[in-house]
């Protein structure tokens, strides 16, 4: 049986891949990052959808047994189209871990950090409506953060200054922040510092990995035995050393 394909606009989905590998060490994974076209989050929805469909097609043609869309932006723009096109396939998306944050901080104030595209899509509006009853939820777009991570800048002075500008207004006001873009967990430490140090941070990688495992178990498609092989590919091959570095970072730092 083929590998589990994992797709993102760039290197961000590696934060999901490391969780998938931790939960399913015997699986083979084929990761594809589209850094040549990143960021997706500032593109029109139709463009994000057509890029995602084209990459999914290539990954299925290569025999992937499942596809994990490890990108909140591509999930918001394209998950419906992907499932309509390949109704028999296992296709898992990711969404901001807002339900988890709300369940842990009832009555609290929660910031959602995500790309512009994720925050404007209907999928997020529906999620917000389901979660907003009990909490005060603030949208915190961080349009340039994806590019910092794509450059491998996880703790530079420029990143600190950028986050101070973007998140300074929320510092001390939010009980929790949802990292609603798969690039953001790599800047977790800098984000926590910009929010004043006390906010709890949540991301969707654990939930996405668990859902993938559940779906594969249900179909009897789990690979047992020896450790699986992880293959990293990128539409900009010069990103591969950074990809390997990010994948090796500890999950909680
Ligand atoms: N990693 C993607 C996400 O989870 C976003 C990246 C982008 O804007 O390219 O939303």
Coordinates of N, CA and C and ligand atoms in Angstrom, one line a residue:
X1 N 0.8 -1.2 0.0 CA 0.0 0.0 0.0 C 0.9 1.3 0.0
X2 N 0.4 2.3 -0.7 CA 1.2 3.5 -0.8 C 1.3 4.3 0.4
X3 N 2.1 5.4 0.3 CA 2.3 6.2 1.5 C 1.1 7.1 1.9
X4 N 1.2 7.8 3.0 CA 0.2 8.8 3.4 C 0.8 10.1 2.8
X5 N 0.1 10.8 1.9 CA 0.6 12.0 1.4 C 0.2 13.2 2.3
X6 N 1.2 14.1 2.5 CA 0.9 15.2 3.4 C 1.2 16.5 2.6
X7 N 0.3 17.4 2.5 CA 0.4 18.6 1.6 C 0.3 19.9 2.4
X8 N 1.2 20.8 2.0 CA 1.0 22.2 2.5 C 1.5 23.2 1.5
X9 N 1.2 24.4 1.7 CA 1.7 25.5 0.8 C 3.2 25.6 0.9
X10 N 3.8 25.1 1.9 CA 5.3 25.2 2.1 C 5.8 24.3 3.2
X11 N 6.6 24.9 4.1 CA 7.2 24.0 5.1 C 6.3 23.9 6.4
X12 N 5.2 24.6 6.4 CA 4.3 24.6 7.7 C 3.8 23.3 8.0
X13 N 3.4 22.5 7.0 CA 2.7 21.2 7.3 C 3.7 20.2 7.9
X14 N 5.0 20.6 8.0 CA 5.9 19.7 8.7 C 5.6 19.6 10.2
X15 N 4.9 20.7 10.7 CA 4.4 20.7 12.1 C 3.4 19.6 12.3
X16 N 2.6 19.3 11.3 CA 1.6 18.2 11.3 C 2.3 16.9 11.0
X17 N 3.2 16.9 10.1 CA 3.9 15.6 9.8 C 4.6 15.0 11.0
X18 N 5.3 15.9 11.8 CA 6.0 15.3 12.9 C 5.0 14.7 13.9
X19 N 3.8 15.2 14.0 CA 2.8 14.6 14.9 C 2.3 13.3 14.3
X20 N 2.1 13.3 12.9 CA 1.7 12.0 12.3 C 2.7 10.9 12.4
X21 N 4.0 11.3 12.3 CA 5.0 10.3 12.4 C 5.1 9.8 13.9
X22 N 4.9 10.7 14.8 CA 4.9 10.3 16.3 C 3.7 9.3 16.5
X23 N 2.6 9.5 15.9 CA 1.4 8.7 16.2 C 1.4 7.4 15.3
X24 N 2.0 7.5 14.2 CA 2.0 6.3 13.3 C 3.4 6.0 12.7
X25 N 4.3 5.6 13.6 CA 5.7 5.5 13.2 C 6.0 4.4 12.1
X26 N 5.1 3.5 11.9 CA 5.3 2.5 10.9 C 4.8 2.9 9.5
X27 N 4.2 4.0 9.4 CA 3.7 4.4 8.1 C 4.8 5.0 7.2
X28 N 4.6 4.9 5.9 CA 5.4 5.7 5.0 C 4.7 7.0 4.7
X29 N 5.5 8.1 4.7 CA 4.9 9.4 4.4 C 5.6 10.0 3.2
X30 N 4.8 10.7 2.4 CA 5.3 11.5 1.3 C 4.8 12.9 1.5
X31 N 5.8 13.8 1.9 CA 5.4 15.2 2.2 C 5.7 16.1 1.0
X32 N 4.7 16.9 0.5 CA 5.0 17.8 -0.5 C 4.6 19.3 -0.1
X33 N 5.6 20.1 -0.1 CA 5.4 21.6 0.2 C 5.6 22.4 -1.0
X34 N 4.6 23.3 -1.2 CA 4.6 24.1 -2.5 C 5.2 25.5 -2.2
X35 N 6.4 25.5 -1.7 CA 7.1 26.8 -1.3 C 7.2 27.7 -2.5
X36 N 7.3 27.2 -3.7 CA 7.4 28.1 -4.9 C 6.2 29.0 -5.0
X37 N 5.1 28.5 -4.5 CA 3.8 29.3 -4.6 C 3.4 29.9 -3.3
X38 N 4.1 29.7 -2.2 CA 3.7 30.2 -0.9 C 4.0 31.7 -0.9
X39 N 3.3 32.5 -0.1 CA 2.1 32.0 0.7 C 0.8 31.9 -0.1
X40 N 0.0 30.9 0.3 CA -1.3 30.8 -0.2 C -2.3 31.7 0.4
X41 N -2.0 32.1 1.6 CA -3.0 32.8 2.4 C -3.4 34.2 1.9
X42 N -2.6 34.8 1.0 CA -2.9 36.1 0.5 C -3.5 35.9 -0.9
X43 N -3.7 34.7 -1.4 CA -4.2 34.5 -2.8 C -5.7 34.4 -2.8
X44 N -6.4 34.7 -4.0 CA -7.8 34.5 -4.0 C -8.2 33.0 -3.9
X45 N -9.4 32.7 -3.4 CA -9.8 31.4 -3.0 C -9.7 30.4 -4.3
X46 N -10.1 30.9 -5.4 CA -10.1 30.0 -6.6 C -8.7 29.6 -7.0
X47 N -7.7 30.4 -6.8 CA -6.3 30.1 -7.0 C -5.8 29.0 -6.0
X48 N -6.1 29.2 -4.8 CA -5.7 28.3 -3.7 C -6.3 26.9 -4.1
X49 N -7.6 26.9 -4.5 CA -8.3 25.7 -4.8 C -7.7 25.0 -6.0
X50 N -7.3 25.7 -7.0 CA -6.8 25.0 -8.2 C -5.4 24.5 -7.9
X51 N -4.6 25.2 -7.2 CA -3.2 24.7 -6.8 C -3.4 23.4 -6.0
X52 N -4.3 23.4 -5.0 CA -4.4 22.3 -4.1 C -4.9 21.1 -4.9
X53 N -5.9 21.3 -5.8 CA -6.4 20.1 -6.6 C -5.3 19.5 -7.5
X54 N -4.5 20.4 -8.1 CA -3.4 19.9 -9.0 C -2.4 19.1 -8.2
X55 N -2.0 19.6 -7.0 CA -1.0 18.8 -6.2 C -1.6 17.5 -5.7
X56 N -2.9 17.6 -5.3 CA -3.6 16.3 -4.8 C -3.6 15.3 -5.9
X57 N -3.9 15.7 -7.1 CA -4.0 14.8 -8.2 C -2.6 14.1 -8.4
X58 N -1.5 14.8 -8.4 CA -0.2 14.2 -8.6 C 0.1 13.2 -7.4
X59 N -0.3 13.6 -6.2 CA 0.0 12.7 -5.1 C -0.8 11.4 -5.2
X60 N -2.1 11.5 -5.6 CA -2.9 10.3 -5.7 C -2.3 9.5 -6.9
X61 N -1.9 10.1 -8.0 CA -1.3 9.4 -9.1 C -0.1 8.6 -8.7
X62 N 0.6 9.1 -7.7 CA 1.8 8.4 -7.2 C 1.4 7.3 -6.2
X63 N 0.2 7.0 -6.0 CA -0.2 5.9 -5.2 C -0.5 6.2 -3.7
X64 N -0.7 7.4 -3.4 CA -0.9 7.7 -2.0 C -2.2 7.1 -1.5
X65 N -2.2 6.5 -0.3 CA -3.4 5.8 0.1 C -4.3 6.8 0.9
X66 N -3.8 7.9 1.3 CA -4.6 8.9 2.0 C -3.9 10.3 1.7
X67 N -4.7 11.3 1.9 CA -4.1 12.7 1.7 C -4.4 13.5 3.0
X68 N -3.4 14.0 3.6 CA -3.6 14.9 4.7 C -3.3 16.3 4.2
X69 N -4.3 17.2 4.2 CA -4.1 18.6 3.8 C -3.7 19.3 5.0
X70 N -2.3 19.4 5.2 CA -1.8 20.0 6.4 C -1.6 21.5 6.3
X71 N -2.7 22.1 5.9 CA -2.7 23.6 5.6 C -4.1 24.0 5.9
X72 N -4.3 24.9 6.9 CA -5.6 25.4 7.2 C -6.2 26.2 6.0
X73 N -5.3 26.9 5.3 CA -5.8 27.8 4.2 C -6.3 26.9 3.0
X74 N -5.5 25.9 2.7 CA -6.0 25.0 1.6 C -7.2 24.2 2.0
X75 N -7.3 23.8 3.3 CA -8.4 23.1 3.7 C -9.7 24.0 3.6
X76 N -9.6 25.2 4.1 CA -10.8 26.1 4.0 C -11.2 26.3 2.5
X77 N -10.2 26.5 1.6 CA -10.6 26.8 0.2 C -10.9 25.6 -0.6
X78 N -10.4 24.4 -0.2 CA -10.5 23.3 -1.2 C -11.0 21.9 -0.7
X79 N -11.3 21.8 0.6 CA -11.6 20.5 1.1 C -12.9 19.9 0.5
X80 N -13.9 20.8 0.2 CA -15.1 20.3 -0.4 C -14.8 19.9 -1.8
X81 N -14.0 20.6 -2.6 CA -13.7 20.3 -3.9 C -12.9 19.0 -4.0
X82 N -12.0 18.8 -3.1 CA -11.2 17.6 -3.1 C -12.1 16.3 -2.8
X83 N -13.0 16.5 -1.8 CA -13.8 15.3 -1.5 C -14.8 15.0 -2.6
X84 N -15.3 16.1 -3.3 CA -16.2 15.9 -4.4 C -15.5 15.2 -5.6
X85 N -14.2 15.5 -5.8 CA -13.5 14.9 -6.9 C -13.0 13.5 -6.6
X86 N -12.7 13.2 -5.4 CA -12.2 11.8 -5.0 C -13.0 11.3 -3.8
X87 N -14.3 11.0 -4.1 CA -15.2 10.6 -3.0 C -14.8 9.3 -2.3
X88 N -14.0 8.5 -2.9 CA -13.7 7.2 -2.3 C -12.4 7.3 -1.5
X89 N -11.7 8.4 -1.6 CA -10.4 8.5 -1.0 C -10.5 9.0 0.5
X90 N -9.4 8.7 1.2 CA -9.3 9.2 2.6 C -8.6 10.6 2.5
X91 N -9.4 11.6 2.8 CA -8.8 13.0 2.7 C -9.1 13.7 4.0
X92 N -8.1 14.1 4.7 CA -8.2 14.7 6.0 C -7.7 16.1 5.9
X93 N -8.5 17.0 6.4 CA -8.1 18.5 6.5 C -7.7 18.9 7.9
X94 N -7.4 20.1 8.0 CA -7.0 20.7 9.3 C -7.8 22.0 9.5
X95 N -8.3 22.2 10.7 CA -8.9 23.5 11.0 C -8.4 24.1 12.3
X96 N -8.5 25.4 12.5 CA -8.0 26.0 13.8 C -8.6 25.3 15.0
X97 N -7.8 25.0 16.0 CA -8.2 24.1 17.1 C -9.0 25.0 18.1
X98 N -10.1 25.7 17.6 CA -10.9 26.6 18.4 C -11.7 25.8 19.4
X99 N -12.3 24.7 18.9 CA -13.2 23.9 19.8 C -12.4 23.5 21.1
X100 N -11.2 23.0 20.9 CA -10.3 22.6 22.0 C -10.1 23.8 22.9
X101 N -9.7 24.9 22.4 CA -9.4 26.1 23.2 C -10.6 26.5 24.0
X102 N -11.8 26.5 23.3 CA -13.0 27.0 24.0 C -13.3 26.0 25.1
X103 N -13.1 24.7 24.9 CA -13.5 23.7 25.9 C -12.5 23.9 27.2
X104 N -11.3 24.3 26.9 CA -10.4 24.5 28.0 C -10.5 25.8 28.7
X105 N -11.1 26.8 28.1 CA -11.1 28.2 28.6 C -12.6 28.7 28.6
X106 N -13.5 28.1 29.2 CA -14.9 28.6 29.1 C -15.0 30.0 29.6
X107 N -15.7 30.8 28.9 CA -15.9 32.2 29.3 C -14.7 33.1 29.1
X108 N -13.6 32.5 28.5 CA -12.4 33.3 28.4 C -12.3 34.1 27.1
X109 N -11.1 34.7 26.9 CA -10.9 35.4 25.7 C -9.8 34.7 24.8
X110 N -10.2 34.4 23.6 CA -9.3 33.5 22.8 C -9.0 34.2 21.5
X111 N -7.7 34.3 21.2 CA -7.2 34.9 19.9 C -7.0 33.8 18.9
X112 N -7.4 34.0 17.6 CA -7.2 33.0 16.6 C -6.2 33.7 15.6
X113 N -5.0 33.1 15.5 CA -4.0 33.6 14.6 C -4.0 32.7 13.3
X114 N -4.3 33.3 12.2 CA -4.4 32.5 11.0 C -4.1 33.4 9.8
X115 N -4.1 32.8 8.6 CA -3.9 33.6 7.4 C -5.2 34.4 7.1
X116 N -5.0 35.4 6.2 CA -6.2 36.2 5.8 C -7.3 35.3 5.2
X117 N -6.8 34.4 4.3 CA -7.7 33.5 3.6 C -8.5 32.6 4.6
X118 N -7.9 32.0 5.5 CA -8.6 31.2 6.5 C -9.6 32.0 7.2
X119 N -9.3 33.2 7.7 CA -10.2 34.0 8.5 C -11.4 34.5 7.7
X120 N -11.2 34.6 6.3 CA -12.3 35.2 5.6 C -13.3 34.1 5.0
X121 N -12.8 32.8 5.1 CA -13.7 31.7 4.5 C -14.9 31.4 5.3
X122 N -15.9 30.9 4.6 CA -17.1 30.4 5.3 C -16.9 29.4 6.3
X123 N -16.0 28.5 6.0 CA -15.7 27.4 7.0 C -15.3 28.0 8.3
X124 N -14.5 29.0 8.4 CA -14.1 29.6 9.6 C -15.3 30.3 10.3
X125 N -16.2 31.0 9.5 CA -17.3 31.7 10.0 C -18.3 30.7 10.7
X126 N -18.4 29.5 10.1 CA -19.2 28.4 10.7 C -18.6 27.9 12.0
X127 N -17.3 27.8 12.0 CA -16.6 27.3 13.3 C -16.8 28.4 14.4
X128 N -16.7 29.6 14.0 CA -16.8 30.7 14.9 C -18.2 30.7 15.6
X129 N -19.2 30.5 14.7 CA -20.5 30.6 15.2 C -20.8 29.4 16.2
X130 N -20.2 28.3 15.9 CA -20.4 27.1 16.9 C -19.7 27.4 18.2
X131 N -18.6 28.2 18.2 CA -17.7 28.3 19.4 C -17.9 29.6 20.1
X132 N -18.6 30.6 19.5 CA -18.5 32.0 20.1 C -19.5 32.2 21.3
X133 N -20.4 31.2 21.5 CA -21.4 31.4 22.6 C -20.7 31.6 23.9
X134 N -19.7 30.8 24.2 CA -19.2 30.8 25.6 C -17.9 31.6 25.8
X135 N -17.4 32.1 24.6 CA -16.1 32.8 24.7 C -16.1 34.1 23.9
X136 N -15.1 34.9 24.3 CA -14.9 36.1 23.4 C -13.7 35.7 22.5
X137 N -14.0 35.8 21.2 CA -13.0 35.3 20.2 C -12.5 36.5 19.3
X138 N -11.2 36.6 19.3 CA -10.6 37.7 18.5 C -9.9 37.1 17.3
X139 N -10.1 37.7 16.1 CA -9.3 37.3 14.9 C -8.0 38.1 14.9
X140 N -6.9 37.4 14.8 CA -5.6 38.1 14.8 C -4.8 37.6 13.5
X141 N -5.1 38.3 12.4 CA -4.3 37.9 11.2 C -2.8 38.2 11.3
X142 N -2.0 37.4 10.8 CA -0.5 37.6 10.9 C 0.0 37.3 9.5
X143 N -0.3 38.2 8.5 CA 0.0 37.9 7.1 C 1.4 37.6 6.8
X144 N 2.4 38.2 7.5 CA 3.8 37.9 7.1 C 4.5 36.8 7.8
X145 N 3.8 36.3 8.8 CA 4.4 35.2 9.6 C 4.8 34.0 8.8
X146 N 4.0 33.6 7.8 CA 4.3 32.5 7.0 C 5.6 32.7 6.3
X147 N 5.9 33.9 5.8 CA 7.1 34.1 5.1 C 8.4 34.1 6.0
X148 N 8.2 34.5 7.3 CA 9.3 34.4 8.2 C 9.7 32.9 8.4
X149 N 8.7 32.1 8.6 CA 8.9 30.6 8.8 C 9.5 30.0 7.5
X150 N 9.0 30.4 6.3 CA 9.5 29.9 5.1 C 11.0 30.3 4.9
X151 N 11.4 31.4 5.5 CA 12.9 31.7 5.5 C 13.7 31.1 6.6
X152 N 13.0 30.4 7.4 CA 13.7 29.7 8.6 C 14.0 30.7 9.7
X153 N 13.3 31.8 9.7 CA 13.5 32.8 10.8 C 12.5 32.5 11.9
X154 N 12.9 31.8 12.9 CA 12.0 31.4 14.0 C 12.2 32.3 15.3
X155 N 13.3 33.0 15.3 CA 13.5 33.8 16.5 C 14.4 35.0 16.3
X156 N 14.3 35.6 15.0 CA 15.2 36.7 14.7 C 14.6 38.0 15.3
X157 N 15.4 39.0 15.5 CA 15.0 40.3 16.0 C 13.8 40.9 15.1
X158 N 13.9 40.7 13.8 CA 12.9 41.2 12.9 C 11.5 40.5 13.2
X159 N 11.6 39.2 13.4 CA 10.4 38.4 13.8 C 9.8 39.0 15.1
X160 N 10.7 39.1 16.1 CA 10.2 39.7 17.4 C 9.5 41.0 17.2
X161 N 10.1 41.9 16.4 CA 9.5 43.2 16.2 C 8.2 43.1 15.4
X162 N 8.1 42.2 14.4 CA 6.9 42.0 13.7 C 5.8 41.5 14.6
X163 N 6.1 40.5 15.4 CA 5.0 40.0 16.3 C 4.6 41.0 17.4
X164 N 5.6 41.8 17.8 CA 5.2 42.8 18.8 C 4.2 43.8 18.2
X165 N 4.4 44.1 17.0 CA 3.4 45.0 16.3 C 2.1 44.3 16.1
X166 N 2.1 43.1 15.6 CA 0.8 42.4 15.3 C 0.1 42.0 16.5
X167 N 0.8 41.5 17.5 CA 0.2 40.8 18.7 C 0.2 41.7 19.9
X168 N 1.0 42.7 19.9 CA 1.1 43.6 21.1 C -0.3 44.0 21.6
X169 N -1.2 44.4 20.7 CA -2.5 44.8 21.2 C -3.3 43.7 22.0
X170 N -2.9 42.5 21.8 CA -3.6 41.4 22.4 C -2.9 40.9 23.7
X171 N -1.7 41.4 23.9 CA -0.8 40.9 25.0 C -1.5 41.2 26.3
X172 N -1.6 40.1 27.1 CA -2.3 40.2 28.4 C -3.8 40.2 28.4
X173 N -4.4 40.2 27.2 CA -5.8 40.2 27.0 C -6.4 38.8 26.7
X174 N -5.6 38.0 26.1 CA -6.1 36.7 25.7 C -5.6 35.6 26.7
X175 N -6.6 34.7 27.0 CA -6.2 33.6 27.9 C -5.6 32.5 27.1
X176 N -5.9 32.4 25.8 CA -5.4 31.4 24.9 C -5.3 31.9 23.5
X177 N -4.4 31.3 22.7 CA -4.3 31.7 21.3 C -4.3 30.4 20.5
X178 N -5.0 30.4 19.4 CA -5.1 29.2 18.6 C -4.2 29.5 17.4
X179 N -3.2 28.6 17.1 CA -2.3 28.7 16.0 C -3.0 28.1 14.8
X180 N -3.8 28.9 14.1 CA -4.6 28.4 13.0 C -4.0 28.4 11.6
X181 N -2.7 28.2 11.6 CA -1.9 28.1 10.4 C -0.7 27.2 10.8
X182 N -0.5 26.2 9.9 CA 0.5 25.1 10.3 C 1.9 25.6 10.3
X183 N 2.2 26.8 9.8 CA 3.5 27.4 9.9 C 3.8 27.9 11.3
X184 N 2.7 28.3 12.0 CA 2.9 29.1 13.2 C 3.5 28.3 14.4
X185 N 3.2 27.0 14.6 CA 3.8 26.3 15.7 C 5.4 26.4 15.7
X186 N 6.0 26.6 14.5 CA 7.4 26.7 14.5 C 7.9 28.1 15.1
X187 N 7.0 29.0 15.3 CA 7.3 30.3 15.9 C 6.7 30.4 17.3
X188 N 6.3 29.2 17.8 CA 5.6 29.2 19.1 C 6.2 30.0 20.2
X189 N 7.5 29.9 20.3 CA 8.2 30.6 21.4 C 8.1 32.2 21.3
X190 N 8.3 32.6 20.0 CA 8.2 34.1 19.8 C 6.8 34.6 19.9
X191 N 5.8 33.7 19.5 CA 4.4 34.1 19.6 C 4.0 34.2 21.1
X192 N 4.5 33.2 21.9 CA 4.1 33.3 23.3 C 4.7 34.5 24.0
X193 N 6.0 34.8 23.6 CA 6.6 36.0 24.2 C 5.8 37.3 23.8
X194 N 5.4 37.4 22.5 CA 4.7 38.6 22.1 C 3.4 38.7 22.8
X195 N 2.8 37.6 23.2 CA 1.5 37.7 23.9 C 1.6 37.9 25.4
X196 N 2.8 38.0 25.8 CA 3.0 38.3 27.2 C 3.4 37.1 28.1
X197 N 3.5 36.0 27.5 CA 4.0 34.8 28.2 C 3.0 33.9 28.9
X198 N 1.8 34.5 29.1 CA 0.8 33.7 30.0 C -0.2 32.9 29.1
X199 N -0.4 33.3 27.9 CA -1.5 32.6 27.1 C -1.1 31.2 26.8
X200 N -2.1 30.3 26.9 CA -2.0 28.9 26.4 C -2.1 28.9 24.9
X201 N -1.3 28.0 24.3 CA -1.3 28.0 22.8 C -1.8 26.6 22.4
X202 N -2.7 26.6 21.3 CA -3.2 25.4 20.8 C -3.1 25.3 19.3
X203 N -2.8 24.1 18.8 CA -2.8 23.9 17.3 C -3.5 22.6 17.0
X204 N -3.8 22.5 15.7 CA -4.7 21.4 15.2 C -3.9 20.1 14.9
X205 N -2.6 20.0 15.1 CA -1.8 18.9 14.6 C -2.2 17.6 15.3
X206 N -2.4 17.6 16.6 CA -2.7 16.4 17.3 C -4.1 15.8 16.8
X207 N -5.0 16.7 16.7 CA -6.4 16.3 16.3 C -6.4 15.7 14.9
X208 N -5.6 16.4 14.0 CA -5.5 15.9 12.6 C -4.9 14.5 12.5
X209 N -3.8 14.4 13.3 CA -3.1 13.0 13.3 C -4.0 12.0 13.8
X210 N -4.7 12.3 14.9 CA -5.6 11.3 15.5 C -6.8 10.9 14.5
X211 N -7.3 11.9 13.8 CA -8.4 11.6 12.9 C -7.8 10.8 11.7
X212 N -6.6 11.0 11.3 CA -6.0 10.2 10.2 C -5.9 8.8 10.6
X213 N -5.4 8.6 11.8 CA -5.2 7.3 12.4 C -6.6 6.5 12.5
X214 N -7.6 7.3 13.0 CA -8.9 6.7 13.1 C -9.4 6.2 11.8
X215 N -9.3 7.0 10.7 CA -9.8 6.7 9.4 C -9.1 5.5 8.8
X216 N -7.8 5.4 9.0 CA -7.0 4.3 8.4 C -7.4 3.0 9.2
X217 N -7.5 3.1 10.5 CA -7.8 1.9 11.3 C -9.2 1.4 10.9
X218 N -10.1 2.3 10.7 CA -11.5 1.9 10.3 C -11.5 1.1 9.0
X219 N -10.6 1.5 8.0 CA -10.5 0.8 6.7 C -9.5 -0.4 6.8
X220 N -8.9 -0.6 7.9 CA -7.9 -1.7 7.9 C -6.6 -1.4 7.1
X221 N -6.3 -0.1 6.9 CA -5.2 0.3 6.0 C -3.9 0.6 6.8
X222 N -3.8 0.3 8.0 CA -2.6 0.6 8.8 C -1.5 -0.3 8.5
X223 N -0.3 0.2 8.3 CA 0.9 -0.6 8.0 C 1.5 -0.9 9.4
X224 N 1.8 -2.2 9.6 CA 2.4 -2.5 10.9 C 3.9 -2.7 10.6
X225 N 4.6 -3.2 11.7 CA 6.0 -3.6 11.5 C 7.0 -2.5 11.6
X226 N 8.0 -2.6 10.8 CA 9.2 -1.7 11.0 C 8.9 -0.2 10.7
X227 N 9.8 0.6 11.1 CA 9.6 2.1 11.0 C 9.5 2.4 9.5
X228 N 8.5 3.3 9.2 CA 8.3 3.7 7.9 C 9.3 4.8 7.3
X229 N 9.2 5.0 6.1 CA 10.1 6.0 5.4 C 9.4 7.3 5.2
X230 N 10.1 8.4 5.6 CA 9.5 9.7 5.4 C 10.3 10.4 4.2
X231 N 9.5 10.7 3.1 CA 10.1 11.4 2.0 C 9.7 12.8 1.9
X232 N 10.6 13.8 1.8 CA 10.3 15.2 1.8 C 10.5 15.7 0.4
X233 N 9.5 16.4 -0.2 CA 9.7 17.0 -1.5 C 9.2 18.4 -1.4
X234 N 9.7 19.3 -2.3 CA 9.2 20.7 -2.3 C 9.3 21.2 -3.7
X235 N 8.4 22.1 -4.1 CA 8.4 22.7 -5.4 C 9.6 23.7 -5.5
X236 N 10.2 24.0 -4.4 CA 11.5 24.8 -4.4 C 12.5 23.9 -3.7
X237 N 13.3 23.1 -4.4 CA 14.1 22.2 -3.7 C 15.1 22.8 -2.7
X238 N 15.4 24.0 -2.9 CA 16.4 24.7 -1.9 C 15.8 24.8 -0.5
X239 N 14.5 24.5 -0.4 CA 13.8 24.5 1.0 C 14.1 23.2 1.7
X240 N 14.7 22.2 1.1 CA 14.7 20.9 1.7 C 15.6 20.8 3.0
X241 N 16.8 21.5 3.0 CA 17.5 21.5 4.2 C 16.7 22.1 5.4
X242 N 16.0 23.2 5.1 CA 15.2 23.8 6.2 C 14.1 22.8 6.6
X243 N 13.5 22.1 5.6 CA 12.4 21.2 5.9 C 12.9 20.1 6.9
X244 N 14.1 19.6 6.6 CA 14.7 18.6 7.5 C 14.9 19.1 8.9
X245 N 15.4 20.4 8.9 CA 15.7 21.0 10.2 C 14.4 21.2 11.0
X246 N 13.3 21.6 10.4 CA 12.0 21.9 11.0 C 11.4 20.6 11.5
X247 N 11.5 19.5 10.7 CA 10.9 18.2 11.1 C 11.6 17.6 12.3
X248 N 12.9 18.0 12.5 CA 13.6 17.4 13.6 C 13.4 18.2 14.9
X249 N 12.8 19.4 14.8 CA 12.5 20.2 16.1 C 11.6 19.4 17.0
X250 N 11.8 19.6 18.3 CA 10.9 18.9 19.2 C 9.5 19.5 19.1
X251 N 8.5 18.7 19.4 CA 7.1 19.1 19.2 C 6.7 20.2 20.1
X252 N 7.1 20.2 21.4 CA 6.7 21.2 22.3 C 8.0 22.0 22.7
X253 N 8.2 23.2 22.1 CA 9.4 23.9 22.5 C 9.0 25.3 22.9
Ligands
LIG1 N1 0.4 26.6 6.4 C1 -0.7 27.3 5.8 C2 -1.9 27.2 6.8 O1 -2.0 26.3 7.6 C3 -0.6 28.6 5.3 C4 0.3 29.1 4.6 C5 0.2 30.1 3.5 O2 -0.3 31.2 3.6 O3 0.8 29.7 2.5 O4 -2.8 28.0 6.7

